Amino acid sequence: MIFAGGVGITHQVPFVRDLVAGYASGTVAARKVILVWVIQSPEHLDWIRPWMTTILAMDKRREILRIQLFVTRPRSTKEIHSPSATVQMFPGKPNVDTLIEMESENQIGAMGVSVCGTGGLSDDVRAAVRKRQGVRNIDFLEQGFTW
C-alpha cells in the first residue's frame, strides 16, 4: 500500500511505476499495489497527469494497481466521480486504519506500506501498521517532507 498526501505523490509515483512495470515483466514479487492519495481538490490531479497517464497505459496495470483518491475539500460532490473500478474517488479523508486492516486481512506473504505526506497522515499510517506488526508480516517506509 502506498499512501501520499498532497505533493507527497511526487515521491510515490516512481515506486508505483516500477512496481507495475516489474509485475508486467515478472521481476517483482508484488501482486497488488494500492495507491491512496489524499488531495484537497481535483485540480491537484494536474500535478502528476503526465506521469499518471503513462502508468495507466502500462501493460497489465489493471491486474495489479488500484488507485483511491480522497478529496478533502471538493467545491461540490459533482467533482467526485470514479472513472473506473480501478481508479476511485471519495470525498473526505480516508480511514487509514480501516484501509490497512482490509488489505492486511487478505494479504498473502509480506506486505509493504509506504507513506509520504503530512505529519498527521504519516502518524495515522504508522500507527495502523504498528498495530499489526508482530501479528502479520508488514514492513513500513516513511518519507517526510517537512521543513
Coordinates of N, CA and C in Angstrom, one line a residue:
M1 N 0.9 -1.2 0.0 CA 0.0 0.0 0.0 C 0.9 1.2 0.0
I2 N 0.5 2.2 -0.8 CA 1.3 3.4 -1.0 C 0.4 4.6 -0.7
F3 N 0.7 5.3 0.4 CA -0.1 6.5 0.8 C 0.7 7.8 0.4
A4 N -0.1 8.7 -0.1 CA 0.5 10.0 -0.4 C -0.4 11.1 0.0
G5 N 0.1 12.2 0.6 CA -0.7 13.3 1.0 C -0.2 14.5 0.2
G6 N -1.0 15.1 -0.6 CA -0.7 16.3 -1.4 C 0.5 16.0 -2.3
V7 N 1.6 16.9 -2.2 CA 2.7 16.8 -3.0 C 3.6 15.6 -2.7
G8 N 3.3 14.9 -1.6 CA 3.9 13.6 -1.3 C 3.8 12.6 -2.4
I9 N 2.9 12.8 -3.4 CA 2.7 11.9 -4.5 C 4.0 11.9 -5.4
T10 N 4.7 13.0 -5.4 CA 5.9 13.0 -6.2 C 7.0 12.0 -5.8
H11 N 7.0 11.7 -4.5 CA 7.9 10.6 -4.0 C 7.4 9.2 -4.4
Q12 N 6.0 9.1 -4.4 CA 5.4 7.7 -4.6 C 5.3 7.3 -6.0
V13 N 5.1 8.2 -6.9 CA 4.8 7.8 -8.3 C 5.9 6.9 -8.9
P14 N 7.2 7.2 -8.7 CA 8.2 6.3 -9.3 C 8.1 4.8 -8.7
F15 N 7.7 4.7 -7.5 CA 7.5 3.4 -6.9 C 6.4 2.7 -7.6
V16 N 5.3 3.4 -7.8 CA 4.1 2.8 -8.5 C 4.5 2.4 -9.9
R17 N 5.2 3.2 -10.6 CA 5.6 2.9 -12.0 C 6.5 1.7 -12.0
D18 N 7.5 1.6 -11.1 CA 8.4 0.5 -11.1 C 7.7 -0.8 -10.7
L19 N 6.8 -0.8 -9.8 CA 6.1 -2.0 -9.4 C 5.2 -2.5 -10.5
V20 N 4.5 -1.6 -11.2 CA 3.6 -2.0 -12.3 C 4.5 -2.6 -13.4
A21 N 5.6 -1.9 -13.7 CA 6.5 -2.5 -14.8 C 7.1 -3.8 -14.4
G22 N 7.5 -3.9 -13.1 CA 8.1 -5.1 -12.7 C 7.1 -6.3 -12.7
Y23 N 5.8 -6.0 -12.3 CA 4.8 -7.0 -12.4 C 4.6 -7.5 -13.8
A24 N 4.5 -6.6 -14.7 CA 4.3 -7.0 -16.1 C 5.5 -7.8 -16.7
S25 N 6.7 -7.5 -16.2 CA 7.8 -8.3 -16.7 C 8.2 -9.5 -15.8
G26 N 7.4 -9.7 -14.7 CA 7.7 -10.8 -13.8 C 8.9 -10.7 -13.0
T27 N 9.4 -9.4 -12.7 CA 10.6 -9.2 -11.9 C 10.4 -8.7 -10.5
V28 N 9.1 -8.5 -10.1 CA 8.9 -8.1 -8.7 C 7.9 -9.2 -8.1
A29 N 8.0 -9.3 -6.7 CA 7.1 -10.2 -6.0 C 5.7 -9.6 -5.8
A30 N 5.6 -8.3 -5.9 CA 4.3 -7.7 -5.6 C 3.2 -8.3 -6.5
R31 N 2.0 -8.5 -5.9 CA 0.9 -9.0 -6.6 C -0.3 -8.0 -6.6
K32 N -0.2 -7.0 -5.7 CA -1.2 -6.0 -5.6 C -0.5 -4.7 -5.2
V33 N -0.9 -3.6 -5.8 CA -0.4 -2.2 -5.4 C -1.7 -1.4 -5.2
I34 N -1.8 -0.7 -4.1 CA -2.9 0.2 -3.8 C -2.3 1.5 -3.5
L35 N -2.6 2.5 -4.4 CA -2.2 3.9 -4.2 C -3.3 4.7 -3.6
V36 N -3.1 5.2 -2.4 CA -4.1 6.1 -1.7 C -3.5 7.5 -1.7
W37 N -4.2 8.4 -2.4 CA -3.7 9.8 -2.5 C -4.7 10.7 -1.9
V38 N -4.3 11.5 -1.0 CA -5.2 12.5 -0.3 C -4.9 13.9 -0.9
I39 N -5.9 14.5 -1.5 CA -5.7 15.8 -2.1 C -6.8 16.8 -1.6
Q40 N -6.6 18.1 -1.7 CA -7.7 19.0 -1.3 C -8.7 19.2 -2.4
S41 N -8.3 19.2 -3.7 CA -9.3 19.4 -4.7 C -8.8 18.6 -6.0
P42 N -9.8 18.4 -6.9 CA -9.5 17.6 -8.1 C -8.5 18.3 -9.0
E43 N -8.3 19.6 -8.9 CA -7.3 20.3 -9.7 C -5.9 19.8 -9.4
H44 N -5.7 19.2 -8.2 CA -4.4 18.7 -7.8 C -4.0 17.5 -8.7
L45 N -4.9 16.9 -9.3 CA -4.6 15.8 -10.2 C -3.7 16.2 -11.3
D46 N -3.8 17.5 -11.7 CA -3.0 18.0 -12.8 C -1.5 17.9 -12.5
W47 N -1.1 17.9 -11.2 CA 0.3 17.9 -10.8 C 1.0 16.7 -11.4
I48 N 0.3 15.6 -11.5 CA 1.0 14.4 -12.0 C 0.4 13.7 -13.2
R49 N -0.5 14.5 -13.9 CA -1.2 13.9 -15.0 C -0.3 13.2 -16.0
P50 N 0.8 13.8 -16.5 CA 1.6 13.1 -17.5 C 2.1 11.8 -17.0
W51 N 2.6 11.8 -15.7 CA 3.1 10.5 -15.2 C 2.0 9.5 -15.0
M52 N 0.9 9.9 -14.5 CA -0.2 9.0 -14.2 C -0.8 8.5 -15.5
T53 N -0.8 9.3 -16.6 CA -1.3 8.8 -17.9 C -0.4 7.7 -18.4
T54 N 0.9 7.8 -18.2 CA 1.8 6.8 -18.6 C 1.6 5.5 -17.8
I55 N 1.4 5.7 -16.5 CA 1.2 4.5 -15.6 C -0.1 3.8 -16.0
L56 N -1.2 4.6 -16.2 CA -2.5 4.0 -16.5 C -2.5 3.2 -17.9
A57 N -1.5 3.6 -18.7 CA -1.5 2.9 -20.0 C -0.5 1.7 -20.0
M58 N 0.1 1.4 -18.9 CA 1.1 0.3 -18.8 C 0.5 -1.1 -18.9
D59 N 1.3 -2.0 -19.5 CA 0.8 -3.4 -19.6 C 0.5 -4.0 -18.3
K60 N -0.6 -4.7 -18.2 CA -1.1 -5.4 -17.0 C -1.4 -4.5 -15.8
R61 N -1.5 -3.2 -16.0 CA -1.8 -2.3 -14.9 C -3.1 -2.6 -14.2
R62 N -4.1 -3.0 -14.9 CA -5.4 -3.3 -14.3 C -5.3 -4.5 -13.4
E63 N -4.4 -5.4 -13.6 CA -4.2 -6.6 -12.8 C -3.6 -6.3 -11.5
I64 N -2.8 -5.3 -11.3 CA -2.1 -5.1 -10.1 C -2.4 -3.8 -9.4
L65 N -2.8 -2.7 -10.1 CA -2.9 -1.4 -9.5 C -4.3 -1.0 -9.3
R66 N -4.6 -0.5 -8.0 CA -5.9 0.1 -7.7 C -5.5 1.5 -7.1
I67 N -6.2 2.5 -7.5 CA -6.0 3.9 -7.0 C -7.2 4.4 -6.3
Q68 N -7.0 4.9 -5.1 CA -8.1 5.5 -4.4 C -7.7 7.0 -4.1
L69 N -8.5 7.9 -4.6 CA -8.2 9.3 -4.4 C -9.3 9.9 -3.4
F70 N -8.8 10.5 -2.4 CA -9.6 11.1 -1.4 C -9.5 12.6 -1.5
V71 N -10.6 13.3 -1.8 CA -10.6 14.8 -2.0 C -11.2 15.4 -0.7
T72 N -10.4 16.1 0.0 CA -10.9 16.6 1.3 C -11.7 17.9 1.2
R73 N -11.5 18.7 0.2 CA -12.2 20.0 0.0 C -12.8 20.2 -1.4
P74 N -13.7 19.3 -1.8 CA -14.3 19.5 -3.1 C -15.2 20.7 -3.1
R75 N -15.3 21.4 -4.2 CA -16.3 22.5 -4.3 C -17.7 22.0 -4.3
S76 N -17.9 20.8 -4.9 CA -19.2 20.2 -4.9 C -19.0 18.7 -5.0
T77 N -20.1 17.9 -4.7 CA -20.0 16.5 -4.8 C -19.9 16.0 -6.2
K78 N -20.3 16.9 -7.2 CA -20.3 16.6 -8.6 C -18.8 16.4 -9.1
E79 N -17.9 17.0 -8.3 CA -16.5 16.8 -8.7 C -15.9 15.4 -8.4
I80 N -16.6 14.7 -7.5 CA -16.2 13.4 -7.1 C -16.9 12.3 -8.0
H81 N -16.1 11.8 -8.9 CA -16.6 10.7 -9.7 C -15.5 9.7 -10.0
S82 N -15.8 8.5 -9.9 CA -14.8 7.4 -10.2 C -14.8 7.0 -11.6
P83 N -13.7 7.2 -12.3 CA -13.6 6.9 -13.7 C -13.7 5.4 -14.1
S84 N -13.3 4.6 -13.1 CA -13.3 3.1 -13.4 C -13.3 2.4 -12.1
A85 N -13.3 1.1 -12.2 CA -13.3 0.2 -11.0 C -11.9 0.2 -10.3
T86 N -10.9 0.5 -11.1 CA -9.5 0.5 -10.5 C -9.1 1.9 -10.2
V87 N -9.8 3.0 -10.5 CA -9.5 4.3 -10.1 C -10.8 4.9 -9.5
Q88 N -10.7 5.1 -8.2 CA -11.9 5.6 -7.5 C -11.7 6.8 -6.7
M89 N -12.7 7.7 -6.6 CA -12.6 9.0 -5.9 C -13.6 9.0 -4.8
F90 N -13.2 9.5 -3.6 CA -14.1 9.6 -2.5 C -14.0 11.0 -1.9
P91 N -15.0 11.5 -1.3 CA -15.0 12.8 -0.6 C -14.4 12.6 0.8
G92 N -13.7 13.6 1.4 CA -13.2 13.5 2.7 C -11.8 12.8 2.9
K93 N -11.5 12.6 4.1 CA -10.2 11.9 4.4 C -10.4 10.4 4.6
P94 N -9.4 9.6 4.2 CA -9.5 8.2 4.4 C -9.4 7.7 5.8
N95 N -10.1 6.6 6.1 CA -9.9 6.0 7.4 C -8.7 5.0 7.2
V96 N -7.5 5.5 7.5 CA -6.3 4.7 7.2 C -6.3 3.4 7.9
D97 N -6.7 3.3 9.1 CA -6.7 2.1 9.9 C -7.6 1.0 9.2
T98 N -8.8 1.5 8.7 CA -9.7 0.5 8.1 C -9.1 0.1 6.7
L99 N -8.5 1.0 6.0 CA -7.9 0.6 4.7 C -6.8 -0.4 4.9
I100 N -6.0 -0.2 5.8 CA -4.9 -1.1 6.1 C -5.4 -2.5 6.6
E101 N -6.4 -2.4 7.5 CA -7.0 -3.6 8.0 C -7.6 -4.5 6.9
M102 N -8.3 -3.8 6.0 CA -9.0 -4.6 4.9 C -7.9 -5.3 4.0
E103 N -6.8 -4.6 3.8 CA -5.8 -5.3 2.9 C -5.0 -6.3 3.7
S104 N -4.7 -6.0 5.0 CA -3.9 -7.0 5.7 C -4.6 -8.3 6.0
E105 N -6.0 -8.2 6.2 CA -6.7 -9.4 6.4 C -6.6 -10.4 5.3
N106 N -6.4 -9.9 4.1 CA -6.4 -10.7 2.9 C -5.0 -10.9 2.3
Q107 N -4.0 -10.4 3.0 CA -2.6 -10.5 2.5 C -2.1 -11.9 2.4
I108 N -1.3 -12.1 1.3 CA -0.6 -13.4 1.1 C 0.8 -13.0 1.1
G109 N 1.6 -13.6 2.0 CA 3.0 -13.2 2.1 C 3.2 -11.9 2.8
A110 N 4.3 -11.2 2.5 CA 4.6 -10.0 3.1 C 3.8 -8.8 2.5
M111 N 3.7 -7.8 3.3 CA 3.0 -6.6 2.9 C 3.9 -5.4 3.2
G112 N 4.0 -4.5 2.2 CA 4.8 -3.2 2.4 C 3.8 -2.1 2.4
V113 N 4.1 -1.1 3.3 CA 3.3 0.1 3.5 C 4.2 1.3 3.5
S114 N 4.0 2.2 2.6 CA 4.8 3.4 2.4 C 3.9 4.6 2.5
V115 N 4.5 5.7 3.1 CA 3.7 6.9 3.3 C 4.7 8.1 3.0
C116 N 4.2 9.1 2.3 CA 4.9 10.4 2.1 C 3.8 11.4 2.1
G117 N 3.7 12.2 3.2 CA 2.6 13.2 3.3 C 2.8 14.0 4.5
T118 N 1.7 14.6 4.9 CA 1.7 15.4 6.1 C 2.0 14.6 7.4
G119 N 2.3 15.3 8.4 CA 2.6 14.7 9.7 C 1.4 13.8 10.2
G120 N 0.2 14.4 10.1 CA -1.0 13.7 10.5 C -1.2 12.4 9.7
L121 N -1.1 12.4 8.4 CA -1.2 11.2 7.6 C -0.2 10.2 8.0
S122 N 1.1 10.7 8.1 CA 2.1 9.7 8.4 C 1.9 9.1 9.8
D123 N 1.5 9.9 10.8 CA 1.2 9.4 12.1 C 0.1 8.3 12.0
D124 N -1.0 8.5 11.2 CA -2.1 7.6 11.1 C -1.6 6.3 10.5
V125 N -0.8 6.4 9.4 CA -0.3 5.2 8.7 C 0.6 4.4 9.6
R126 N 1.5 5.1 10.3 CA 2.5 4.5 11.1 C 1.8 3.7 12.3
A127 N 0.8 4.3 12.9 CA 0.0 3.7 14.0 C -0.7 2.5 13.5
A128 N -1.3 2.6 12.3 CA -2.1 1.4 11.8 C -1.1 0.2 11.5
V129 N 0.0 0.5 11.0 CA 1.0 -0.5 10.7 C 1.5 -1.1 12.0
R130 N 1.9 -0.3 12.9 CA 2.5 -0.8 14.2 C 1.5 -1.7 14.9
K131 N 0.2 -1.4 14.8 CA -0.8 -2.2 15.4 C -0.8 -3.7 14.9
R132 N -0.4 -3.8 13.7 CA -0.4 -5.1 13.0 C 0.9 -5.9 13.0
Q133 N 2.0 -5.1 13.2 CA 3.3 -5.8 13.2 C 3.4 -6.8 14.3
G134 N 4.0 -7.9 14.1 CA 4.1 -8.9 15.1 C 3.0 -9.9 14.9
V135 N 1.9 -9.5 14.3 CA 0.7 -10.4 14.0 C 0.8 -10.8 12.6
R136 N 1.2 -9.8 11.7 CA 1.3 -10.0 10.3 C 2.7 -9.5 9.8
N137 N 3.1 -10.0 8.7 CA 4.4 -9.6 8.1 C 4.2 -8.3 7.3
I138 N 4.4 -7.2 8.0 CA 4.2 -5.9 7.4 C 5.5 -5.0 7.6
D139 N 6.0 -4.5 6.5 CA 7.1 -3.6 6.5 C 6.6 -2.1 6.3
F140 N 7.3 -1.2 6.9 CA 6.9 0.2 6.8 C 8.0 1.1 6.4
L141 N 7.7 2.0 5.4 CA 8.7 3.0 4.9 C 8.0 4.4 5.0
E142 N 8.7 5.3 5.6 CA 8.1 6.7 5.7 C 9.1 7.7 5.2
Q143 N 8.6 8.5 4.3 CA 9.4 9.6 3.7 C 8.7 10.9 4.1
G144 N 9.5 11.8 4.8 CA 8.9 13.1 5.3 C 9.3 14.2 4.3
F145 N 8.5 15.2 4.3 CA 8.9 16.4 3.5 C 8.7 17.7 4.3
T146 N 8.9 17.7 5.6 CA 8.7 18.9 6.4 C 10.0 19.7 6.4
W147 N 9.9 20.9 6.8 CA 11.0 21.8 6.9 C 11.3 22.1 8.3

